[in-house]
Amino acid sequence: MTTSVEFGLDTFGDVTNDAAGTPLPHAQVIRNVVDEAVLADQLGIDFIGLGEHHRADFAISSPETVLAAIAACTQNIRLGSAVTVLSSDDPIRVFQRFATVDAVSNGRAEVILGRGSFTESFPLFGFDLRQYNELFEEKLDLFTELLKQQPVTWQGKLRPPLKSQSVYPPAEHGRLKTWIGVGGSPESVVRAAHYDLPLMLAIIGGDPKRFAPYVDLHQRAYQQFGREPKPIGVHSPGYVAETDAQAREELWPDYKVMRDRIGKERGWPPMGRDEFVAEAEHGSLYVGAPETVARKIASTVKTLGAARFQLKYSAGPLPHEKLMKSIELYGSKVVPMVRDMLAA
C-alpha cells in the first residue's frame, strides 16, 4: 500500500457558540476559520477546504476570499473549496477567482466543483432548480475548457457563446487542480472520468465500504476512455479528543443540533444517540481518540484506494477552542499514525 496519501481538513464555517452558549457573529467565525487554517499549516496538514453556503448556520459564502486571507498567513498548506456550487455560479468567474488565489498562494489553490446538496444559492442568484443537472453539466463543460488556458471558443444552450476569448489571470503554475465532488451518484462518477478530473467522494453517512462500487465504476470508466485514472479522495465528518469517551461526549450534542436542523428541512427524523454511536463505530463518522480515528481512516484509505482523506472537523455550534484542539490532535497524532499504518 502506498504511503503517498494526503491529509486534509474541511469546514463550512459552521456558526459556533461562545463560552456562554451564544452563537458567535459570522465575522468572528470567519476569523476563527483563518486561525484554524494557520494551525493546520503549522502542523503540516496538506489541505484545507472551505465549503460554500448561503444560510444562517454557515458563515462562509465566498470561500475564495477567505482562502486568500489564509494564503497570506500560511506557507505550505493547499487551499481549496469544499465544494464550489458551479451550477449557480459563472464558470469564468470561478476560474478567475481561484486563479487569483493560486497567485496569492504561489500555486497552492485547488477547486472542488459540485452541484450542491444545499440549494439556497439557486433562487438567491436567479437560477431555476428545474435545470439543476443541465446547469452543472454545461458549466462544467465550459470550466474544463478554461483549464486549458487557451483562447476559448465554446457554445452551450444556457449562456451566449464564446469565440476566441482569453480569460485572465491564468493559473501561474500550470493547470489549476480541479476535483469533482460526488455524493453517491453513478452518473457523477462517470462524469468525472469523462472530463478526466479527480473524484472527491463525500461520504457522510453509512459504511464507507459501500462506496467501493463507485471506485470500481470510476476505474472502469477510465478504461473505456483509454486513460489512466485520476486520484480519488474522501471527505467525511469527524472529531478527535484525548479519549473515545471524551470525543463522543463533546461532539454528540453539537453534532445532533446540526444533524437535526438539516434533517428537519429534509424530512429526516431526529438523530438518536444509538444512530450517532453506530455511525462512530461502523459508519462515516470518524470520532474518538487519535488511534481510533487513525485506524478508521487507514481502513477507509486502504479499502477505497484513496489518495487523499479530508476530515470535516466542524460540526454545528461546537466551540472554536474545541475545534482547535481536535485539529491539533489530528495533525500531530492521527496523521502520523495513519502514515505508519499504511506503511506497515
Short mmCIF file of C-alpha atoms in Angstrom, two decimals:
data_model
loop_
_atom_site.label_atom_id
_atom_site.label_comp_id
_atom_site.label_asym_id
_atom_site.label_seq_id
_atom_site.Cartn_x
_atom_site.Cartn_y
_atom_site.Cartn_z
CA MET A 1 0.00 0.00 0.00
CA THR A 2 1.35 3.40 -0.98
CA THR A 3 2.10 5.88 1.77
CA SER A 4 1.75 8.89 -0.58
CA VAL A 5 -1.65 9.83 0.83
CA GLU A 6 -2.57 13.45 1.52
CA PHE A 7 -4.50 14.51 4.59
CA GLY A 8 -6.80 17.48 4.69
CA LEU A 9 -9.41 19.29 6.74
CA ASP A 10 -12.77 20.71 5.66
CA THR A 11 -15.14 23.22 7.19
CA PHE A 12 -18.27 25.02 6.13
CA GLY A 13 -17.60 27.73 8.68
CA ASP A 14 -20.29 26.35 10.99
CA VAL A 15 -21.55 29.11 13.27
CA THR A 16 -20.11 28.23 16.67
CA ASN A 17 -21.04 29.22 20.22
CA ASP A 18 -19.03 31.26 22.70
CA ALA A 19 -18.35 30.12 26.28
CA ALA A 20 -21.83 31.23 27.34
CA GLY A 21 -23.51 29.21 24.60
CA THR A 22 -24.34 32.24 22.46
CA PRO A 23 -23.79 31.97 18.68
CA LEU A 24 -20.81 33.99 17.51
CA PRO A 25 -21.20 36.64 14.78
CA HIS A 26 -20.47 35.34 11.28
CA ALA A 27 -17.49 37.70 11.02
CA GLN A 28 -15.85 36.20 14.11
CA VAL A 29 -16.46 32.67 12.84
CA ILE A 30 -14.65 33.58 9.61
CA ARG A 31 -11.70 34.99 11.55
CA ASN A 32 -11.62 31.81 13.61
CA VAL A 33 -11.53 29.71 10.44
CA VAL A 34 -8.41 31.60 9.36
CA ASP A 35 -6.80 30.78 12.72
CA GLU A 36 -7.77 27.13 12.33
CA ALA A 37 -6.17 27.00 8.90
CA VAL A 38 -2.98 28.62 10.20
CA LEU A 39 -2.75 25.93 12.88
CA ALA A 40 -3.31 23.22 10.26
CA ASP A 41 -0.46 24.65 8.20
CA GLN A 42 1.85 24.72 11.21
CA LEU A 43 1.04 21.05 11.85
CA GLY A 44 1.93 20.05 8.29
CA ILE A 45 -1.60 19.14 7.18
CA ASP A 46 -1.72 19.00 3.40
CA PHE A 47 -5.02 20.71 2.55
CA ILE A 48 -7.76 22.96 3.93
CA GLY A 49 -11.13 23.08 2.16
CA LEU A 50 -13.86 25.69 2.74
CA GLY A 51 -17.44 24.96 1.75
CA GLU A 52 -19.77 27.46 0.08
CA HIS A 53 -23.17 28.01 1.70
CA HIS A 54 -25.75 30.77 1.75
CA ARG A 55 -27.65 30.22 5.01
CA ALA A 56 -27.62 31.36 8.62
CA ASP A 57 -25.87 28.34 10.16
CA PHE A 58 -22.75 28.53 7.96
CA ALA A 59 -20.59 31.65 7.79
CA ILE A 60 -18.68 31.11 4.53
CA SER A 61 -20.43 32.17 1.34
CA SER A 62 -17.25 33.24 -0.50
CA PRO A 63 -14.58 30.57 0.07
CA GLU A 64 -12.08 32.21 -2.26
CA THR A 65 -12.00 35.40 -0.23
CA VAL A 66 -11.27 33.52 2.99
CA LEU A 67 -8.74 31.32 1.19
CA ALA A 68 -6.88 34.41 0.01
CA ALA A 69 -6.66 35.61 3.62
CA ILE A 70 -5.37 32.19 4.66
CA ALA A 71 -2.85 32.23 1.82
CA ALA A 72 -1.32 35.42 3.17
CA CYS A 73 -0.51 33.86 6.57
CA THR A 74 0.41 30.26 5.65
CA GLN A 75 3.32 28.69 3.83
CA ASN A 76 2.60 25.17 2.60
CA ILE A 77 -0.99 24.05 3.05
CA ARG A 78 -3.01 23.68 -0.15
CA LEU A 79 -6.14 25.81 -0.34
CA GLY A 80 -9.44 24.80 -1.90
CA SER A 81 -13.20 24.73 -1.81
CA ALA A 82 -15.41 22.04 -0.35
CA VAL A 83 -17.35 22.50 -2.61
CA THR A 84 -17.91 25.34 -5.08
CA VAL A 85 -21.52 25.17 -6.31
CA LEU A 86 -20.74 25.59 -10.00
CA SER A 87 -24.39 25.21 -11.07
CA SER A 88 -25.32 28.61 -9.58
CA ASP A 89 -22.09 30.41 -10.42
CA ASP A 90 -20.32 31.58 -13.55
CA PRO A 91 -17.50 29.23 -14.67
CA ILE A 92 -15.35 32.09 -15.88
CA ARG A 93 -15.62 33.96 -12.59
CA VAL A 94 -14.93 30.78 -10.63
CA PHE A 95 -11.78 30.18 -12.67
CA GLN A 96 -10.65 33.79 -12.27
CA ARG A 97 -11.19 33.77 -8.50
CA PHE A 98 -9.28 30.53 -7.95
CA ALA A 99 -6.52 31.57 -10.35
CA THR A 100 -6.21 34.68 -8.17
CA VAL A 101 -5.97 32.55 -5.01
CA ASP A 102 -3.37 30.48 -6.85
CA ALA A 103 -1.34 33.63 -7.49
CA VAL A 104 -1.62 34.91 -3.91
CA SER A 105 -0.62 31.49 -2.51
CA ASN A 106 2.17 30.84 -5.02
CA GLY A 107 0.49 27.84 -6.64
CA ARG A 108 -1.41 26.25 -3.74
CA ALA A 109 -5.00 26.68 -4.98
CA GLU A 110 -7.45 23.91 -5.83
CA VAL A 111 -11.16 23.85 -6.58
CA ILE A 112 -13.67 21.10 -5.87
CA LEU A 113 -16.72 21.54 -8.10
CA GLY A 114 -20.15 20.18 -7.25
CA ARG A 115 -23.86 20.54 -7.87
CA GLY A 116 -24.55 21.34 -4.24
CA SER A 117 -26.64 19.36 -1.77
CA PHE A 118 -27.96 22.67 -0.39
CA THR A 119 -29.93 24.64 -2.96
CA GLU A 120 -30.24 28.12 -1.40
CA SER A 121 -27.88 29.56 -3.99
CA PHE A 122 -30.25 28.84 -6.88
CA PRO A 123 -33.05 31.29 -6.01
CA LEU A 124 -30.50 33.68 -4.49
CA PHE A 125 -28.68 34.07 -7.81
CA GLY A 126 -31.71 33.63 -10.05
CA PHE A 127 -31.28 30.06 -11.28
CA ASP A 128 -34.07 27.56 -11.91
CA LEU A 129 -33.82 24.42 -9.79
CA ARG A 130 -35.57 22.52 -12.58
CA GLN A 131 -32.30 22.95 -14.53
CA TYR A 132 -30.23 21.54 -11.64
CA ASN A 133 -28.48 18.89 -13.75
CA GLU A 134 -28.40 20.78 -17.02
CA LEU A 135 -26.75 23.81 -15.41
CA PHE A 136 -23.97 21.76 -13.87
CA GLU A 137 -23.28 19.74 -17.00
CA GLU A 138 -23.00 22.77 -19.25
CA LYS A 139 -20.98 24.88 -16.82
CA LEU A 140 -18.59 22.02 -16.11
CA ASP A 141 -18.07 21.60 -19.84
CA LEU A 142 -17.09 25.28 -20.11
CA PHE A 143 -14.91 25.14 -16.99
CA THR A 144 -12.86 22.25 -18.36
CA GLU A 145 -12.22 24.29 -21.48
CA LEU A 146 -10.93 27.15 -19.31
CA LEU A 147 -8.48 24.77 -17.61
CA LYS A 148 -6.57 24.51 -20.91
CA GLN A 149 -5.64 28.22 -20.50
CA GLN A 150 -6.05 28.92 -24.19
CA PRO A 151 -8.43 31.26 -26.02
CA VAL A 152 -11.86 29.66 -25.61
CA THR A 153 -14.33 29.03 -28.38
CA TRP A 154 -17.38 27.39 -26.85
CA GLN A 155 -21.14 27.20 -27.27
CA GLY A 156 -23.88 25.92 -24.98
CA LYS A 157 -27.62 26.40 -24.51
CA LEU A 158 -27.84 28.45 -21.32
CA ARG A 159 -25.44 31.35 -22.00
CA PRO A 160 -24.10 33.24 -25.02
CA PRO A 161 -21.24 31.55 -26.92
CA LEU A 162 -17.58 32.46 -26.61
CA LYS A 163 -15.30 32.99 -29.59
CA SER A 164 -11.52 33.04 -29.12
CA GLN A 165 -11.98 34.58 -25.68
CA SER A 166 -8.98 34.74 -23.36
CA VAL A 167 -9.53 34.60 -19.60
CA TYR A 168 -7.28 36.33 -17.05
CA PRO A 169 -5.41 35.83 -14.85
CA PRO A 170 -4.06 32.46 -15.96
CA ALA A 171 -3.00 29.97 -13.31
CA GLU A 172 0.69 30.75 -12.93
CA HIS A 173 1.97 27.23 -12.30
CA GLY A 174 0.11 25.31 -14.99
CA ARG A 175 -3.30 23.66 -14.89
CA LEU A 176 -5.45 24.59 -11.89
CA LYS A 177 -6.05 21.42 -9.87
CA THR A 178 -9.76 20.66 -10.11
CA TRP A 179 -11.81 17.89 -8.46
CA ILE A 180 -15.40 16.79 -8.93
CA GLY A 181 -17.28 16.38 -5.64
CA VAL A 182 -19.69 13.42 -5.68
CA GLY A 183 -22.23 12.38 -3.07
CA GLY A 184 -23.09 8.95 -4.46
CA SER A 185 -24.43 9.33 -7.99
CA PRO A 186 -23.05 6.84 -10.56
CA GLU A 187 -23.62 9.43 -13.28
CA SER A 188 -21.40 11.89 -11.43
CA VAL A 189 -18.64 9.29 -11.10
CA VAL A 190 -18.68 8.67 -14.85
CA ARG A 191 -18.83 12.42 -15.50
CA ALA A 192 -15.61 12.94 -13.55
CA ALA A 193 -13.89 10.28 -15.66
CA HIS A 194 -15.31 11.78 -18.85
CA TYR A 195 -13.76 15.15 -18.03
CA ASP A 196 -10.56 13.49 -16.72
CA LEU A 197 -10.82 15.07 -13.27
CA PRO A 198 -10.02 13.64 -9.81
CA LEU A 199 -13.02 12.40 -7.80
CA MET A 200 -13.84 13.55 -4.26
CA LEU A 201 -16.35 11.24 -2.55
CA ALA A 202 -18.48 12.94 0.11
CA ILE A 203 -19.15 10.04 2.49
CA ILE A 204 -21.34 11.50 5.22
CA GLY A 205 -23.46 8.51 6.22
CA GLY A 206 -23.20 4.74 6.37
CA ASP A 207 -20.29 2.35 5.98
CA PRO A 208 -17.58 3.84 3.74
CA LYS A 209 -17.13 0.39 2.17
CA ARG A 210 -20.42 0.86 0.35
CA PHE A 211 -18.62 3.35 -1.89
CA ALA A 212 -16.29 0.65 -3.25
CA PRO A 213 -18.58 0.06 -6.29
CA TYR A 214 -18.19 3.73 -7.20
CA VAL A 215 -14.42 3.36 -7.10
CA ASP A 216 -14.72 0.33 -9.38
CA LEU A 217 -17.04 2.25 -11.71
CA HIS A 218 -14.55 5.13 -11.79
CA GLN A 219 -11.73 2.80 -12.83
CA ARG A 220 -13.86 1.01 -15.46
CA ALA A 221 -14.96 4.34 -16.93
CA TYR A 222 -11.32 5.39 -17.29
CA GLN A 223 -10.52 2.11 -19.01
CA GLN A 224 -13.30 2.73 -21.51
CA PHE A 225 -11.99 6.24 -22.16
CA GLY A 226 -8.48 4.82 -22.61
CA ARG A 227 -6.85 6.95 -19.91
CA GLU A 228 -5.05 6.42 -16.63
CA PRO A 229 -7.43 7.00 -13.67
CA LYS A 230 -7.17 10.25 -11.77
CA PRO A 231 -6.94 10.11 -7.94
CA ILE A 232 -9.87 9.55 -5.60
CA GLY A 233 -10.34 11.45 -2.35
CA VAL A 234 -12.71 11.01 0.59
CA HIS A 235 -14.46 13.69 2.66
CA SER A 236 -16.13 12.65 5.94
CA PRO A 237 -17.03 14.28 9.26
CA GLY A 238 -15.11 13.66 12.47
CA TYR A 239 -13.70 14.89 15.75
CA VAL A 240 -10.61 13.95 17.77
CA ALA A 241 -10.13 14.15 21.55
CA GLU A 242 -7.81 12.51 24.06
CA THR A 243 -10.13 9.50 24.60
CA ASP A 244 -13.00 7.85 22.75
CA ALA A 245 -15.43 8.72 25.53
CA GLN A 246 -14.38 12.37 25.63
CA ALA A 247 -14.65 12.73 21.86
CA ARG A 248 -18.15 11.29 21.77
CA GLU A 249 -19.41 13.30 24.74
CA GLU A 250 -18.02 16.57 23.36
CA LEU A 251 -19.22 16.05 19.79
CA TRP A 252 -22.62 14.45 20.36
CA PRO A 253 -24.78 17.40 21.45
CA ASP A 254 -23.48 19.79 18.81
CA TYR A 255 -23.48 17.17 16.05
CA LYS A 256 -27.11 16.41 16.88
CA VAL A 257 -28.03 20.10 16.68
CA MET A 258 -26.55 20.33 13.18
CA ARG A 259 -27.95 16.99 12.02
CA ASP A 260 -31.46 17.67 13.34
CA ARG A 261 -31.58 21.18 11.88
CA ILE A 262 -30.72 19.91 8.41
CA GLY A 263 -32.85 16.81 8.89
CA LYS A 264 -35.92 18.87 9.72
CA GLU A 265 -35.57 20.65 6.38
CA ARG A 266 -35.25 17.35 4.52
CA GLY A 267 -37.82 15.27 6.32
CA TRP A 268 -35.44 13.13 8.39
CA PRO A 269 -36.34 12.05 11.94
CA PRO A 270 -34.29 13.47 14.83
CA MET A 271 -30.96 11.75 15.40
CA GLY A 272 -30.83 9.40 18.37
CA ARG A 273 -27.76 8.53 20.39
CA ASP A 274 -27.82 4.97 19.04
CA GLU A 275 -27.57 6.24 15.46
CA PHE A 276 -24.69 8.51 16.44
CA VAL A 277 -22.82 5.62 18.09
CA ALA A 278 -23.46 3.37 15.09
CA GLU A 279 -22.02 6.00 12.75
CA ALA A 280 -18.99 6.38 15.03
CA GLU A 281 -18.38 2.64 15.24
CA HIS A 282 -19.33 1.40 11.78
CA GLY A 283 -20.23 4.40 9.63
CA SER A 284 -18.74 7.56 8.22
CA LEU A 285 -18.19 9.46 11.48
CA TYR A 286 -14.51 9.50 12.49
CA VAL A 287 -14.79 10.34 16.17
CA GLY A 288 -12.57 9.19 19.02
CA ALA A 289 -9.07 9.13 20.40
CA PRO A 290 -6.20 9.58 17.90
CA GLU A 291 -5.56 5.85 17.48
CA THR A 292 -9.26 5.09 16.99
CA VAL A 293 -9.62 7.76 14.31
CA ALA A 294 -6.33 6.77 12.69
CA ARG A 295 -7.32 3.12 12.38
CA LYS A 296 -10.63 4.03 10.80
CA ILE A 297 -9.04 6.43 8.33
CA ALA A 298 -6.38 3.86 7.39
CA SER A 299 -9.09 1.25 6.79
CA THR A 300 -11.06 3.60 4.52
CA VAL A 301 -7.96 4.65 2.58
CA LYS A 302 -6.98 1.03 2.00
CA THR A 303 -10.49 -0.10 1.08
CA LEU A 304 -11.13 2.69 -1.42
CA GLY A 305 -7.57 3.29 -2.60
CA ALA A 306 -7.92 6.94 -1.65
CA ALA A 307 -5.12 9.36 -2.43
CA ARG A 308 -6.49 11.96 -0.02
CA PHE A 309 -8.59 11.93 3.14
CA GLN A 310 -10.33 15.13 4.26
CA LEU A 311 -11.89 15.36 7.72
CA LYS A 312 -14.77 17.81 8.14
CA TYR A 313 -13.71 18.97 11.56
CA SER A 314 -16.52 21.44 12.30
CA ALA A 315 -19.97 20.35 13.46
CA GLY A 316 -22.73 22.77 14.35
CA PRO A 317 -22.07 25.06 17.32
CA LEU A 318 -19.07 23.07 18.61
CA PRO A 319 -16.81 25.86 20.02
CA HIS A 320 -13.71 27.14 18.27
CA GLU A 321 -11.44 26.15 21.16
CA LYS A 322 -12.51 22.51 20.89
CA LEU A 323 -12.07 22.61 17.13
CA MET A 324 -8.52 23.88 17.58
CA LYS A 325 -7.72 21.01 19.96
CA SER A 326 -9.20 18.49 17.53
CA ILE A 327 -7.11 19.94 14.69
CA GLU A 328 -4.00 19.75 16.87
CA LEU A 329 -4.58 16.06 17.64
CA TYR A 330 -5.42 15.29 14.01
CA GLY A 331 -2.24 16.88 12.71
CA SER A 332 0.18 15.86 15.46
CA LYS A 333 -1.06 12.35 16.23
CA VAL A 334 -3.68 10.99 13.83
CA VAL A 335 -1.90 11.75 10.55
CA PRO A 336 1.48 10.27 11.63
CA MET A 337 -0.31 7.17 12.93
CA VAL A 338 -2.18 6.67 9.66
CA ARG A 339 1.03 7.04 7.68
CA ASP A 340 2.67 4.37 9.86
CA MET A 341 -0.32 2.06 9.46
CA LEU A 342 -0.32 2.42 5.69
CA ALA A 343 3.43 1.79 5.53
CA ALA A 344 3.24 -1.38 7.67
#
